[in-house]
Every structure is written in structure tokens, then in C-alpha cells.
């Protein structure tokens, strides 16, 4: 998956389980809106999937937090402001 797919997931209030690889880890705050799994760690992935499947309240809470994170970090206005600041004001 591409980073923008994870951002869309956040914006759609989805819980995310992703790898700690580049482009993935930036959209997940561990234990806040999802989980980060080290690549090829199928045991940990299985454990986190079990947690998510067995706890609907946690999925809802993580989903809500995903939406908040998406608006705070990845809204187009936020991105444009960040780019302008980095390119022209710093």
C-alpha cells in the first residue's frame, strides 16, 4: 500500500495495522489509532488482528482517532502550509 492509501484510511475513520516500513509508520500513532508491526512478524500481526477483531469498542476508538490525526496532519491546508513554511519561510 502507498502512504496516501493509509491517509485515506485515517480520513475514513479506519483502524490501521501497518508495518514499520517507510511511508507506512507515519500515519499510525501506536496504540492510539492502530498498531505498527515489524516486517515479517506474523506472530505479532496475528496477535494485533485478534485484539482488533475481539474488541469493537477499541476499533471504534482507534477509528475516531484516525480521523482526528488525518485532519491534524494530512489535511490539504495543513500540507500546503507546511510546504510553504519549509520552502519559503525557514
Short mmCIF file of N, CA, C and O in Angstrom, two decimals:
data_model
loop_
_atom_site.label_atom_id
_atom_site.label_comp_id
_atom_site.label_asym_id
_atom_site.label_seq_id
_atom_site.Cartn_x
_atom_site.Cartn_y
_atom_site.Cartn_z
N UNK A 1 0.84 -1.19 0.00
CA UNK A 1 0.00 0.00 0.00
C UNK A 1 0.88 1.24 0.00
O UNK A 1 1.98 1.24 0.51
N UNK A 2 0.32 2.30 -0.56
CA UNK A 2 1.03 3.57 -0.59
C UNK A 2 0.59 4.42 0.60
O UNK A 2 -0.48 4.22 1.17
N UNK A 3 1.43 5.40 0.95
CA UNK A 3 1.13 6.27 2.08
C UNK A 3 -0.24 6.91 1.93
O UNK A 3 -1.00 6.99 2.89
N UNK A 4 -0.58 7.36 0.71
CA UNK A 4 -1.87 8.03 0.54
C UNK A 4 -3.04 7.09 0.84
O UNK A 4 -4.10 7.54 1.27
N UNK A 5 -2.84 5.79 0.64
CA UNK A 5 -3.90 4.83 0.99
C UNK A 5 -4.12 4.79 2.49
O UNK A 5 -5.26 4.69 2.97
N UNK A 6 -3.04 4.88 3.26
CA UNK A 6 -3.16 4.90 4.71
C UNK A 6 -3.80 6.20 5.18
O UNK A 6 -4.61 6.21 6.10
N UNK A 7 -3.44 7.31 4.53
CA UNK A 7 -4.05 8.60 4.88
C UNK A 7 -5.54 8.55 4.60
O UNK A 7 -6.35 9.02 5.40
N UNK A 8 -5.92 7.95 3.49
CA UNK A 8 -7.36 7.79 3.19
C UNK A 8 -8.04 6.95 4.26
O UNK A 8 -9.17 7.21 4.67
N UNK A 9 -7.36 5.90 4.71
CA UNK A 9 -7.90 5.07 5.78
C UNK A 9 -8.12 5.88 7.04
O UNK A 9 -9.15 5.76 7.70
N UNK A 10 -7.14 6.72 7.38
CA UNK A 10 -7.30 7.60 8.54
C UNK A 10 -8.50 8.51 8.35
O UNK A 10 -9.33 8.64 9.24
N UNK A 11 -8.59 9.13 7.20
CA UNK A 11 -9.69 10.06 6.93
C UNK A 11 -11.04 9.38 6.94
O UNK A 11 -12.07 10.01 7.18
N UNK A 12 -11.05 8.09 6.69
CA UNK A 12 -12.30 7.32 6.69
C UNK A 12 -12.58 6.68 8.04
O UNK A 12 -13.41 5.79 8.15
N UNK A 13 -11.85 7.12 9.05
CA UNK A 13 -12.03 6.63 10.42
C UNK A 13 -11.78 5.13 10.55
O UNK A 13 -12.53 4.41 11.21
N UNK A 14 -10.71 4.65 9.94
CA UNK A 14 -10.37 3.23 9.99
C UNK A 14 -9.23 2.98 10.97
O UNK A 14 -8.33 3.81 11.13
N UNK A 15 -9.29 1.84 11.61
CA UNK A 15 -8.18 1.36 12.41
C UNK A 15 -7.12 0.84 11.45
O UNK A 15 -7.45 0.23 10.44
N UNK A 16 -5.86 1.08 11.76
CA UNK A 16 -4.80 0.67 10.85
C UNK A 16 -3.79 -0.21 11.57
O UNK A 16 -3.34 0.10 12.67
N UNK A 17 -3.46 -1.32 10.93
CA UNK A 17 -2.33 -2.15 11.35
C UNK A 17 -1.38 -2.14 10.18
O UNK A 17 -1.74 -2.53 9.06
N UNK A 18 -0.17 -1.65 10.40
CA UNK A 18 0.78 -1.49 9.31
C UNK A 18 2.18 -1.91 9.74
O UNK A 18 2.43 -2.16 10.91
N UNK A 19 3.07 -1.95 8.78
CA UNK A 19 4.45 -2.28 9.10
C UNK A 19 5.19 -1.02 9.53
O UNK A 19 4.70 0.10 9.36
N UNK A 20 6.36 -1.20 10.05
CA UNK A 20 7.19 -0.07 10.46
C UNK A 20 8.04 0.43 9.31
O UNK A 20 8.95 1.23 9.51
N UNK A 21 7.74 0.00 8.10
CA UNK A 21 8.49 0.43 6.92
C UNK A 21 8.22 1.87 6.55
O UNK A 21 7.25 2.47 7.00
N UNK A 22 9.08 2.43 5.70
CA UNK A 22 8.92 3.83 5.28
C UNK A 22 7.59 4.06 4.59
O UNK A 22 7.11 3.23 3.83
N UNK A 23 6.98 5.21 4.91
CA UNK A 23 5.72 5.57 4.28
C UNK A 23 4.49 5.00 4.97
O UNK A 23 3.39 5.47 4.74
N UNK A 24 4.68 4.02 5.79
CA UNK A 24 3.54 3.39 6.49
C UNK A 24 3.44 3.90 7.92
O UNK A 24 2.36 4.25 8.39
N UNK A 25 4.55 3.93 8.59
CA UNK A 25 4.56 4.24 10.01
C UNK A 25 4.15 5.67 10.34
O UNK A 25 3.72 5.96 11.44
N UNK A 26 4.22 6.58 9.35
CA UNK A 26 3.93 7.98 9.61
C UNK A 26 2.47 8.25 9.91
O UNK A 26 2.14 9.26 10.52
N UNK A 27 1.59 7.38 9.49
CA UNK A 27 0.15 7.64 9.66
C UNK A 27 -0.45 6.94 10.88
O UNK A 27 -1.62 7.15 11.19
N UNK A 28 0.36 6.16 11.57
CA UNK A 28 -0.14 5.43 12.73
C UNK A 28 0.59 5.89 13.99
O UNK A 28 1.80 5.95 14.03
N UNK A 29 -0.21 6.25 14.99
CA UNK A 29 0.33 6.52 16.32
C UNK A 29 0.04 5.28 17.15
O UNK A 29 -1.12 4.97 17.43
N UNK A 30 1.08 4.56 17.47
CA UNK A 30 0.99 3.26 18.13
C UNK A 30 0.05 3.30 19.34
O UNK A 30 0.22 4.11 20.25
N UNK A 31 -0.96 2.43 19.30
CA UNK A 31 -1.89 2.32 20.41
C UNK A 31 -2.92 3.44 20.48
O UNK A 31 -3.76 3.44 21.37
N UNK A 32 -2.86 4.39 19.54
CA UNK A 32 -3.81 5.50 19.51
C UNK A 32 -4.83 5.29 18.39
O UNK A 32 -6.03 5.40 18.61
N UNK A 33 -4.33 4.99 17.18
CA UNK A 33 -5.24 4.75 16.06
C UNK A 33 -4.92 3.44 15.33
O UNK A 33 -5.48 3.15 14.29
N UNK A 34 -4.01 2.68 15.88
CA UNK A 34 -3.66 1.40 15.26
C UNK A 34 -2.37 0.85 15.84
O UNK A 34 -1.93 1.27 16.91
N UNK A 35 -1.79 -0.07 15.10
CA UNK A 35 -0.56 -0.74 15.54
C UNK A 35 0.45 -0.78 14.42
O UNK A 35 0.10 -0.88 13.25
N UNK A 36 1.72 -0.72 14.82
CA UNK A 36 2.83 -0.87 13.87
C UNK A 36 3.48 -2.23 14.14
O UNK A 36 3.79 -2.55 15.28
N UNK A 37 3.67 -2.97 13.06
CA UNK A 37 4.23 -4.32 13.16
C UNK A 37 5.55 -4.34 12.40
O UNK A 37 5.63 -3.87 11.27
N UNK A 38 6.56 -4.92 13.02
CA UNK A 38 7.82 -5.06 12.30
C UNK A 38 7.62 -6.01 11.12
O UNK A 38 6.86 -6.98 11.22
N UNK A 39 8.26 -5.71 9.99
CA UNK A 39 8.08 -6.56 8.81
C UNK A 39 8.38 -8.03 9.11
O UNK A 39 9.29 -8.35 9.87
N UNK A 40 7.59 -8.89 8.52
CA UNK A 40 7.72 -10.36 8.61
C UNK A 40 7.48 -10.91 10.02
O UNK A 40 7.87 -12.01 10.34
N UNK A 41 6.81 -10.14 10.88
CA UNK A 41 6.50 -10.62 12.22
C UNK A 41 5.04 -11.08 12.24
O UNK A 41 4.15 -10.40 12.74
N UNK A 42 4.81 -12.25 11.69
CA UNK A 42 3.45 -12.75 11.56
C UNK A 42 2.79 -13.05 12.91
O UNK A 42 1.57 -12.93 13.04
N UNK A 43 3.58 -13.42 13.91
CA UNK A 43 3.01 -13.69 15.23
C UNK A 43 2.42 -12.43 15.84
O UNK A 43 1.29 -12.44 16.36
N UNK A 44 3.14 -11.32 15.75
CA UNK A 44 2.64 -10.06 16.29
C UNK A 44 1.44 -9.57 15.48
O UNK A 44 0.47 -9.08 16.05
N UNK A 45 1.51 -9.72 14.17
CA UNK A 45 0.38 -9.35 13.32
C UNK A 45 -0.87 -10.14 13.72
O UNK A 45 -1.95 -9.56 13.89
N UNK A 46 -0.72 -11.43 13.91
CA UNK A 46 -1.83 -12.28 14.32
C UNK A 46 -2.41 -11.80 15.66
O UNK A 46 -3.62 -11.68 15.82
N UNK A 47 -1.52 -11.50 16.61
CA UNK A 47 -1.97 -11.04 17.93
C UNK A 47 -2.76 -9.74 17.83
O UNK A 47 -3.81 -9.59 18.46
N UNK A 48 -2.27 -8.79 17.04
CA UNK A 48 -2.96 -7.50 16.91
C UNK A 48 -4.29 -7.65 16.16
O UNK A 48 -5.27 -6.99 16.50
N UNK A 49 -4.33 -8.51 15.17
CA UNK A 49 -5.59 -8.76 14.47
C UNK A 49 -6.62 -9.38 15.41
O UNK A 49 -7.80 -9.02 15.38
N UNK A 50 -6.16 -10.29 16.27
CA UNK A 50 -7.06 -10.90 17.26
C UNK A 50 -7.63 -9.83 18.19
O UNK A 50 -8.83 -9.83 18.49
N UNK A 51 -6.78 -8.94 18.65
CA UNK A 51 -7.23 -7.86 19.53
C UNK A 51 -8.29 -7.02 18.83
O UNK A 51 -9.35 -6.74 19.39
N UNK A 52 -8.01 -6.63 17.60
CA UNK A 52 -8.94 -5.78 16.85
C UNK A 52 -10.27 -6.48 16.59
O UNK A 52 -11.34 -5.88 16.73
N UNK A 53 -10.20 -7.75 16.25
CA UNK A 53 -11.42 -8.50 15.94
C UNK A 53 -12.28 -8.74 17.17
O UNK A 53 -13.50 -8.81 17.08
N UNK A 54 -11.65 -8.83 18.32
CA UNK A 54 -12.40 -9.18 19.53
C UNK A 54 -12.86 -7.95 20.33
O UNK A 54 -13.57 -8.11 21.32
N UNK A 55 -12.48 -6.75 19.91
CA UNK A 55 -12.80 -5.56 20.70
C UNK A 55 -13.39 -4.45 19.82
O UNK A 55 -12.69 -3.56 19.36
N UNK A 56 -14.71 -4.50 19.60
CA UNK A 56 -15.34 -3.48 18.75
C UNK A 56 -15.18 -2.06 19.28
O UNK A 56 -15.06 -1.12 18.52
N UNK A 57 -15.18 -1.90 20.59
CA UNK A 57 -15.01 -0.56 21.17
C UNK A 57 -13.64 0.01 20.83
O UNK A 57 -13.51 1.20 20.53
N UNK A 58 -12.62 -0.82 20.86
CA UNK A 58 -11.27 -0.38 20.52
C UNK A 58 -11.21 0.03 19.05
O UNK A 58 -10.61 1.05 18.71
N UNK A 59 -11.85 -0.76 18.18
CA UNK A 59 -11.87 -0.40 16.75
C UNK A 59 -12.54 0.95 16.53
O UNK A 59 -12.04 1.78 15.77
N UNK A 60 -13.62 1.19 17.24
CA UNK A 60 -14.32 2.48 17.12
C UNK A 60 -13.43 3.61 17.62
O UNK A 60 -13.30 4.65 16.97
N UNK A 61 -12.81 3.41 18.77
CA UNK A 61 -11.94 4.45 19.34
C UNK A 61 -10.76 4.74 18.42
O UNK A 61 -10.44 5.90 18.15
N UNK A 62 -10.11 3.68 17.93
CA UNK A 62 -8.99 3.87 17.01
C UNK A 62 -9.46 4.58 15.74
O UNK A 62 -8.77 5.45 15.21
N UNK A 63 -10.61 4.21 15.23
CA UNK A 63 -11.14 4.84 14.03
C UNK A 63 -11.38 6.33 14.22
O UNK A 63 -11.04 7.14 13.36
N UNK A 64 -11.94 6.69 15.35
CA UNK A 64 -12.16 8.11 15.65
C UNK A 64 -10.84 8.86 15.73
O UNK A 64 -10.72 9.98 15.22
N UNK A 65 -9.87 8.24 16.36
CA UNK A 65 -8.55 8.88 16.46
C UNK A 65 -7.89 9.00 15.08
O UNK A 65 -7.20 9.98 14.81
N UNK A 66 -8.11 8.02 14.22
CA UNK A 66 -7.56 8.10 12.86
C UNK A 66 -8.09 9.34 12.14
O UNK A 66 -7.34 10.05 11.46
N UNK A 67 -9.36 9.61 12.30
CA UNK A 67 -9.96 10.78 11.66
C UNK A 67 -9.35 12.07 12.20
O UNK A 67 -9.02 12.99 11.45
N UNK A 68 -9.16 12.13 13.50
CA UNK A 68 -8.55 13.32 14.13
C UNK A 68 -7.13 13.52 13.61
O UNK A 68 -6.73 14.63 13.26
N UNK A 69 -6.36 12.44 13.55
CA UNK A 69 -4.98 12.51 13.06
C UNK A 69 -4.95 12.95 11.60
O UNK A 69 -4.12 13.77 11.20
N UNK A 70 -5.85 12.42 10.80
CA UNK A 70 -5.90 12.78 9.38
C UNK A 70 -6.15 14.28 9.22
O UNK A 70 -5.48 14.94 8.41
N UNK A 71 -7.08 14.81 9.97
CA UNK A 71 -7.38 16.24 9.86
C UNK A 71 -6.23 17.09 10.38
O UNK A 71 -5.91 18.13 9.82
N UNK A 72 -5.57 16.65 11.44
CA UNK A 72 -4.49 17.41 12.06
C UNK A 72 -3.21 17.38 11.23
O UNK A 72 -2.51 18.37 11.11
N UNK A 73 -2.90 16.23 10.63
CA UNK A 73 -1.60 16.04 9.97
C UNK A 73 -1.64 16.05 8.45
O UNK A 73 -0.64 16.37 7.82
N UNK A 74 -2.77 15.64 7.86
CA UNK A 74 -2.77 15.38 6.42
C UNK A 74 -3.82 16.14 5.63
O UNK A 74 -3.97 15.92 4.44
N UNK A 75 -4.52 17.05 6.28
CA UNK A 75 -5.47 17.90 5.55
C UNK A 75 -4.68 18.73 4.53
O UNK A 75 -3.55 19.16 4.79
N UNK A 76 -5.26 18.97 3.37
CA UNK A 76 -4.53 19.66 2.30
C UNK A 76 -4.07 21.05 2.75
O UNK A 76 -2.96 21.49 2.39
N UNK A 77 -4.86 21.75 3.55
CA UNK A 77 -4.44 23.07 4.04
C UNK A 77 -3.22 22.97 4.95
O UNK A 77 -2.33 23.81 4.90
N UNK A 78 -3.19 21.94 5.75
CA UNK A 78 -2.05 21.72 6.65
C UNK A 78 -0.80 21.41 5.83
O UNK A 78 0.28 21.95 6.10
N UNK A 79 -0.95 20.58 4.82
CA UNK A 79 0.19 20.19 3.98
C UNK A 79 0.73 21.41 3.23
O UNK A 79 1.96 21.63 3.20
N UNK A 80 -0.14 22.21 2.63
CA UNK A 80 0.31 23.40 1.89
C UNK A 80 1.02 24.36 2.82
O UNK A 80 2.09 24.88 2.49
N UNK A 81 0.46 24.59 3.99
CA UNK A 81 1.10 25.48 4.96
C UNK A 81 2.49 24.97 5.36
O UNK A 81 3.45 25.74 5.44
N UNK A 82 2.59 23.67 5.59
CA UNK A 82 3.88 23.07 5.96
C UNK A 82 4.90 23.25 4.83
O UNK A 82 6.05 23.61 5.09
N UNK A 83 4.48 23.03 3.60
CA UNK A 83 5.39 23.17 2.45
C UNK A 83 5.85 24.62 2.30
O UNK A 83 7.04 24.90 2.13
N UNK A 84 4.92 25.56 2.38
CA UNK A 84 5.26 26.98 2.27
C UNK A 84 6.24 27.36 3.36
O UNK A 84 7.25 28.04 3.11
N UNK A 85 5.97 26.94 4.58
CA UNK A 85 6.87 27.26 5.69
C UNK A 85 8.27 26.69 5.46
O UNK A 85 9.27 27.38 5.71
N UNK A 86 8.33 25.46 5.01
CA UNK A 86 9.64 24.82 4.83
C UNK A 86 10.41 25.40 3.65
O UNK A 86 11.62 25.55 3.72
N UNK A 87 9.71 25.73 2.58
CA UNK A 87 10.39 26.22 1.38
C UNK A 87 10.71 27.70 1.41
O UNK A 87 11.76 28.13 0.92
N UNK A 88 9.80 28.50 1.97
CA UNK A 88 9.94 29.93 1.81
C UNK A 88 10.16 30.70 3.12
O UNK A 88 10.65 31.81 3.08
N UNK A 89 9.81 30.13 4.23
CA UNK A 89 9.88 30.88 5.46
C UNK A 89 10.96 30.40 6.44
O UNK A 89 11.17 31.01 7.45
N UNK A 90 11.61 29.31 6.09
CA UNK A 90 12.64 28.82 7.04
C UNK A 90 14.02 29.12 6.55
O UNK A 90 14.29 29.61 5.52
#
